[in-house]
């Protein structure tokens, strides 16, 4: 009797799990593609959604409210996107480009995902993407000091050094050629 | 003792003293300090624009190191000039003699002694001029090269203020040190 009860519960459990596997199941990741985060320089965010379920996910909506207008400016793409359908074992990507307005620490949190796991479903399934975590947005000055080629500045420096080097050299050269020339003439 | 031989010796002594003394005239000194000040000021541009040093915040560093560098570079100018002057005087000696003799050949009133004095004076002047200009050129080139090498390659990981102080100090210090060699 007891054994029958255990087997019965176990089989119901399997059926429930099996039923769940027939629905769509989306896994979403959010990644910051930049190696360096710098004030006033483009920041690229990539969202990847994978459907690991057995059926298509419908009315997929991805919304990212974690970039406040006071701290970021949206340059390309959008922070809210919809897909009508993501088939089983399919994946989709979405990219948005932003520009940080201020330097400092920023906690990059998750974006929100909602979708219908099956055609019969009426209530949307809610989820979150992965969160990249805390990042440092560097000061533009420090970044520029380290990475900019400063061509114009070096050119200006070269022009500034020309009088200090050129004038003494030319004066010495004119005197040398005057007396060296005379000496060469004499030896001839 | 008659005054005439004394006068002749005094003039020759004067020229010899000028020749062998490390002291420079006021005009030369002004030239050296002026050039040293200009060349010591040029790296400020480098650090302001390329190393992004704030001009007003770092003004004390700039002023102090420019003055220290001016003094050391001027010292290097004087030392290098002194060493070069003798070498140049030897090299240019014949050419200068010929030029002066050409000018005073027709002047029969001038004694041989006076002609020789003129040649000596002219040699001294030419050697002084060439040694001064070459010393300034040579020291400027070495100084700027050392500053660039130190600031861009050797000390680049340090903060800009320390980088500036050390680059200028090391460059002008080495310049002054090498100029004291007798070669």
Short mmCIF file of N, CA and C in Angstrom, two decimals, chain B residues 9 23 26 31 34 44 50 69 101 112-113 115 117 124 126 138-139 163-164:
data_model
loop_
_atom_site.label_atom_id
_atom_site.label_comp_id
_atom_site.label_asym_id
_atom_site.label_seq_id
_atom_site.Cartn_x
_atom_site.Cartn_y
_atom_site.Cartn_z
N UNK B 9 102.00 93.52 -21.39
CA UNK B 9 101.81 92.28 -20.64
C UNK B 9 100.40 92.21 -20.08
N UNK B 23 84.95 81.85 -15.89
CA UNK B 23 83.95 82.90 -15.73
C UNK B 23 83.54 83.44 -17.09
N UNK B 26 79.08 89.13 -18.60
CA UNK B 26 77.68 89.36 -18.23
C UNK B 26 76.76 89.03 -19.39
N UNK B 31 72.81 85.41 -21.75
CA UNK B 31 72.44 84.52 -22.85
C UNK B 31 72.18 83.10 -22.35
N UNK B 34 69.06 82.97 -20.07
CA UNK B 34 67.86 83.15 -20.90
C UNK B 34 67.50 81.88 -21.65
N UNK B 44 56.92 72.08 -19.77
CA UNK B 44 55.64 72.38 -19.10
C UNK B 44 54.49 72.11 -20.07
N UNK B 50 49.94 66.62 -22.62
CA UNK B 50 50.00 65.19 -22.86
C UNK B 50 49.77 64.38 -21.57
N UNK B 69 66.04 73.70 -12.84
CA UNK B 69 66.54 73.25 -14.14
C UNK B 69 67.29 74.36 -14.86
N UNK B 101 95.32 88.62 -40.72
CA UNK B 101 96.52 89.10 -41.44
C UNK B 101 96.13 89.77 -42.75
N UNK B 112 104.24 94.29 -35.28
CA UNK B 112 104.00 92.85 -35.34
C UNK B 112 103.32 92.37 -34.07
N UNK B 113 103.77 93.00 -32.96
CA UNK B 113 103.21 92.65 -31.66
C UNK B 113 101.71 92.89 -31.63
N UNK B 115 99.72 93.14 -34.21
CA UNK B 115 99.03 92.22 -35.12
C UNK B 115 98.79 90.87 -34.44
N UNK B 117 98.55 90.37 -31.27
CA UNK B 117 97.51 90.56 -30.23
C UNK B 117 96.12 90.51 -30.86
N UNK B 124 90.19 84.22 -29.85
CA UNK B 124 89.42 84.10 -28.62
C UNK B 124 87.94 84.39 -28.88
N UNK B 126 86.23 84.23 -31.80
CA UNK B 126 85.59 83.20 -32.65
C UNK B 126 85.36 81.93 -31.84
N UNK B 138 73.94 71.76 -28.15
CA UNK B 138 74.21 70.41 -27.67
C UNK B 138 73.47 70.11 -26.37
N UNK B 139 73.57 71.03 -25.42
CA UNK B 139 72.91 70.82 -24.13
C UNK B 139 71.39 70.82 -24.25
N UNK B 163 56.25 62.59 -11.92
CA UNK B 163 56.87 62.36 -13.21
C UNK B 163 57.60 63.62 -13.66
N UNK B 164 56.91 64.77 -13.58
CA UNK B 164 57.49 66.05 -14.00
C UNK B 164 58.71 66.38 -13.16
#
